[in-house]
């Protein structure tokens, strides 16, 4: 799996951001998984790096996640496709690509700028 890190905007959190996720599709078939906890390491306009203790099966399958998190009191619920994964000691990291629209992108960018202004030190 490959991931394009040439996004014009990428925000790395000083303290990883809490989030919840669940698997909603595997190979275009709907599934219902339990909600699990994770941390968002960084966010860009096209995706995020997420870390969790769980191992999500992503070899030779398309996995679609529903990810929820809050930035600046704004709750985001979005669908994300896993595009890469790697083991990081006792945790696993996943590169996720957003399925979003332009309004989502504008809201997320504004909230991240506000967050960065007050959490940069």
JSON list of N, CA and C in Angstrom, two decimals, residues 81-108:
[
{"chain": "A", "resi": 81, "resn": "UNK", "atom": "N", "xyz": [-10.65, 5.20, 3.98]},
{"chain": "A", "resi": 81, "resn": "UNK", "atom": "CA", "xyz": [-10.12, 3.95, 3.44]},
{"chain": "A", "resi": 81, "resn": "UNK", "atom": "C", "xyz": [-8.69, 3.77, 3.96]},
{"chain": "A", "resi": 82, "resn": "UNK", "atom": "N", "xyz": [-8.37, 2.55, 4.41]},
{"chain": "A", "resi": 82, "resn": "UNK", "atom": "CA", "xyz": [-7.00, 2.26, 4.82]},
{"chain": "A", "resi": 82, "resn": "UNK", "atom": "C", "xyz": [-6.15, 2.14, 3.56]},
{"chain": "A", "resi": 83, "resn": "UNK", "atom": "N", "xyz": [-5.05, 2.91, 3.49]},
{"chain": "A", "resi": 83, "resn": "UNK", "atom": "CA", "xyz": [-4.19, 2.82, 2.32]},
{"chain": "A", "resi": 83, "resn": "UNK", "atom": "C", "xyz": [-2.79, 2.31, 2.63]},
{"chain": "A", "resi": 84, "resn": "UNK", "atom": "N", "xyz": [-2.40, 2.33, 3.91]},
{"chain": "A", "resi": 84, "resn": "UNK", "atom": "CA", "xyz": [-1.16, 1.68, 4.32]},
{"chain": "A", "resi": 84, "resn": "UNK", "atom": "C", "xyz": [-1.24, 1.34, 5.80]},
{"chain": "A", "resi": 85, "resn": "UNK", "atom": "N", "xyz": [-0.39, 0.41, 6.22]},
{"chain": "A", "resi": 85, "resn": "UNK", "atom": "CA", "xyz": [-0.33, 0.05, 7.64]},
{"chain": "A", "resi": 85, "resn": "UNK", "atom": "C", "xyz": [1.08, -0.36, 7.98]},
{"chain": "A", "resi": 86, "resn": "UNK", "atom": "N", "xyz": [1.43, -0.20, 9.27]},
{"chain": "A", "resi": 86, "resn": "UNK", "atom": "CA", "xyz": [2.72, -0.68, 9.75]},
{"chain": "A", "resi": 86, "resn": "UNK", "atom": "C", "xyz": [2.64, -0.89, 11.26]},
{"chain": "A", "resi": 87, "resn": "UNK", "atom": "N", "xyz": [3.43, -1.83, 11.72]},
{"chain": "A", "resi": 87, "resn": "UNK", "atom": "CA", "xyz": [3.53, -2.09, 13.14]},
{"chain": "A", "resi": 87, "resn": "UNK", "atom": "C", "xyz": [4.47, -1.07, 13.76]},
{"chain": "A", "resi": 88, "resn": "UNK", "atom": "N", "xyz": [4.11, -0.58, 14.96]},
{"chain": "A", "resi": 88, "resn": "UNK", "atom": "CA", "xyz": [4.94, 0.42, 15.65]},
{"chain": "A", "resi": 88, "resn": "UNK", "atom": "C", "xyz": [5.10, -0.03, 17.10]},
{"chain": "A", "resi": 89, "resn": "UNK", "atom": "N", "xyz": [5.86, -1.10, 17.31]},
{"chain": "A", "resi": 89, "resn": "UNK", "atom": "CA", "xyz": [6.04, -1.63, 18.66]},
{"chain": "A", "resi": 89, "resn": "UNK", "atom": "C", "xyz": [4.80, -2.36, 19.11]},
{"chain": "A", "resi": 90, "resn": "UNK", "atom": "N", "xyz": [4.16, -1.86, 20.17]},
{"chain": "A", "resi": 90, "resn": "UNK", "atom": "CA", "xyz": [2.96, -2.51, 20.69]},
{"chain": "A", "resi": 90, "resn": "UNK", "atom": "C", "xyz": [1.69, -1.98, 20.05]},
{"chain": "A", "resi": 91, "resn": "UNK", "atom": "N", "xyz": [1.82, -1.04, 19.12]},
{"chain": "A", "resi": 91, "resn": "UNK", "atom": "CA", "xyz": [0.66, -0.48, 18.44]},
{"chain": "A", "resi": 91, "resn": "UNK", "atom": "C", "xyz": [0.80, -0.66, 16.93]},
{"chain": "A", "resi": 92, "resn": "UNK", "atom": "N", "xyz": [-0.25, -0.30, 16.23]},
{"chain": "A", "resi": 92, "resn": "UNK", "atom": "CA", "xyz": [-0.26, -0.34, 14.77]},
{"chain": "A", "resi": 92, "resn": "UNK", "atom": "C", "xyz": [-0.67, 1.02, 14.25]},
{"chain": "A", "resi": 93, "resn": "UNK", "atom": "N", "xyz": [-0.01, 1.46, 13.18]},
{"chain": "A", "resi": 93, "resn": "UNK", "atom": "CA", "xyz": [-0.33, 2.74, 12.56]},
{"chain": "A", "resi": 93, "resn": "UNK", "atom": "C", "xyz": [-0.96, 2.48, 11.20]},
{"chain": "A", "resi": 94, "resn": "UNK", "atom": "N", "xyz": [-1.92, 3.35, 10.85]},
{"chain": "A", "resi": 94, "resn": "UNK", "atom": "CA", "xyz": [-2.65, 3.22, 9.60]},
{"chain": "A", "resi": 94, "resn": "UNK", "atom": "C", "xyz": [-2.73, 4.57, 8.90]},
{"chain": "A", "resi": 95, "resn": "UNK", "atom": "N", "xyz": [-2.47, 4.58, 7.62]},
{"chain": "A", "resi": 95, "resn": "UNK", "atom": "CA", "xyz": [-2.68, 5.75, 6.79]},
{"chain": "A", "resi": 95, "resn": "UNK", "atom": "C", "xyz": [-4.08, 5.65, 6.22]},
{"chain": "A", "resi": 96, "resn": "UNK", "atom": "N", "xyz": [-4.88, 6.67, 6.47]},
{"chain": "A", "resi": 96, "resn": "UNK", "atom": "CA", "xyz": [-6.27, 6.67, 6.05]},
{"chain": "A", "resi": 96, "resn": "UNK", "atom": "C", "xyz": [-6.53, 7.81, 5.07]},
{"chain": "A", "resi": 97, "resn": "UNK", "atom": "N", "xyz": [-7.28, 7.51, 4.02]},
{"chain": "A", "resi": 97, "resn": "UNK", "atom": "CA", "xyz": [-7.67, 8.52, 3.04]},
{"chain": "A", "resi": 97, "resn": "UNK", "atom": "C", "xyz": [-9.14, 8.85, 3.24]},
{"chain": "A", "resi": 98, "resn": "UNK", "atom": "N", "xyz": [-9.45, 10.16, 3.35]},
{"chain": "A", "resi": 98, "resn": "UNK", "atom": "CA", "xyz": [-10.82, 10.60, 3.57]},
{"chain": "A", "resi": 98, "resn": "UNK", "atom": "C", "xyz": [-11.66, 10.46, 2.32]},
{"chain": "A", "resi": 99, "resn": "UNK", "atom": "N", "xyz": [-12.94, 10.16, 2.53]},
{"chain": "A", "resi": 99, "resn": "UNK", "atom": "CA", "xyz": [-13.99, 10.34, 1.52]},
{"chain": "A", "resi": 99, "resn": "UNK", "atom": "C", "xyz": [-14.73, 11.60, 1.98]},
{"chain": "A", "resi": 100, "resn": "UNK", "atom": "N", "xyz": [-14.48, 12.74, 1.35]},
{"chain": "A", "resi": 100, "resn": "UNK", "atom": "CA", "xyz": [-15.05, 14.00, 1.83]},
{"chain": "A", "resi": 100, "resn": "UNK", "atom": "C", "xyz": [-15.42, 14.92, 0.68]},
{"chain": "A", "resi": 101, "resn": "UNK", "atom": "N", "xyz": [-16.05, 16.05, 1.03]},
{"chain": "A", "resi": 101, "resn": "UNK", "atom": "CA", "xyz": [-16.39, 17.07, 0.04]},
{"chain": "A", "resi": 101, "resn": "UNK", "atom": "C", "xyz": [-15.69, 18.38, 0.38]},
{"chain": "A", "resi": 102, "resn": "UNK", "atom": "N", "xyz": [-15.84, 19.39, -0.46]},
{"chain": "A", "resi": 102, "resn": "UNK", "atom": "CA", "xyz": [-15.14, 20.66, -0.28]},
{"chain": "A", "resi": 102, "resn": "UNK", "atom": "C", "xyz": [-15.53, 21.38, 1.00]},
{"chain": "A", "resi": 103, "resn": "UNK", "atom": "N", "xyz": [-16.80, 21.30, 1.41]},
{"chain": "A", "resi": 103, "resn": "UNK", "atom": "CA", "xyz": [-17.24, 21.96, 2.64]},
{"chain": "A", "resi": 103, "resn": "UNK", "atom": "C", "xyz": [-16.56, 21.32, 3.85]},
{"chain": "A", "resi": 104, "resn": "UNK", "atom": "N", "xyz": [-16.45, 20.00, 3.84]},
{"chain": "A", "resi": 104, "resn": "UNK", "atom": "CA", "xyz": [-15.73, 19.30, 4.90]},
{"chain": "A", "resi": 104, "resn": "UNK", "atom": "C", "xyz": [-14.30, 19.79, 4.97]},
{"chain": "A", "resi": 105, "resn": "UNK", "atom": "N", "xyz": [-13.64, 19.87, 3.83]},
{"chain": "A", "resi": 105, "resn": "UNK", "atom": "CA", "xyz": [-12.25, 20.30, 3.75]},
{"chain": "A", "resi": 105, "resn": "UNK", "atom": "C", "xyz": [-12.07, 21.71, 4.33]},
{"chain": "A", "resi": 106, "resn": "UNK", "atom": "N", "xyz": [-12.97, 22.62, 3.99]},
{"chain": "A", "resi": 106, "resn": "UNK", "atom": "CA", "xyz": [-12.89, 23.99, 4.49]},
{"chain": "A", "resi": 106, "resn": "UNK", "atom": "C", "xyz": [-13.07, 24.02, 6.01]},
{"chain": "A", "resi": 107, "resn": "UNK", "atom": "N", "xyz": [-14.06, 23.30, 6.52]},
{"chain": "A", "resi": 107, "resn": "UNK", "atom": "CA", "xyz": [-14.29, 23.26, 7.97]},
{"chain": "A", "resi": 107, "resn": "UNK", "atom": "C", "xyz": [-13.11, 22.65, 8.72]},
{"chain": "A", "resi": 108, "resn": "UNK", "atom": "N", "xyz": [-12.60, 21.54, 8.22]},
{"chain": "A", "resi": 108, "resn": "UNK", "atom": "CA", "xyz": [-11.47, 20.87, 8.88]},
{"chain": "A", "resi": 108, "resn": "UNK", "atom": "C", "xyz": [-10.24, 21.78, 8.89]}
]
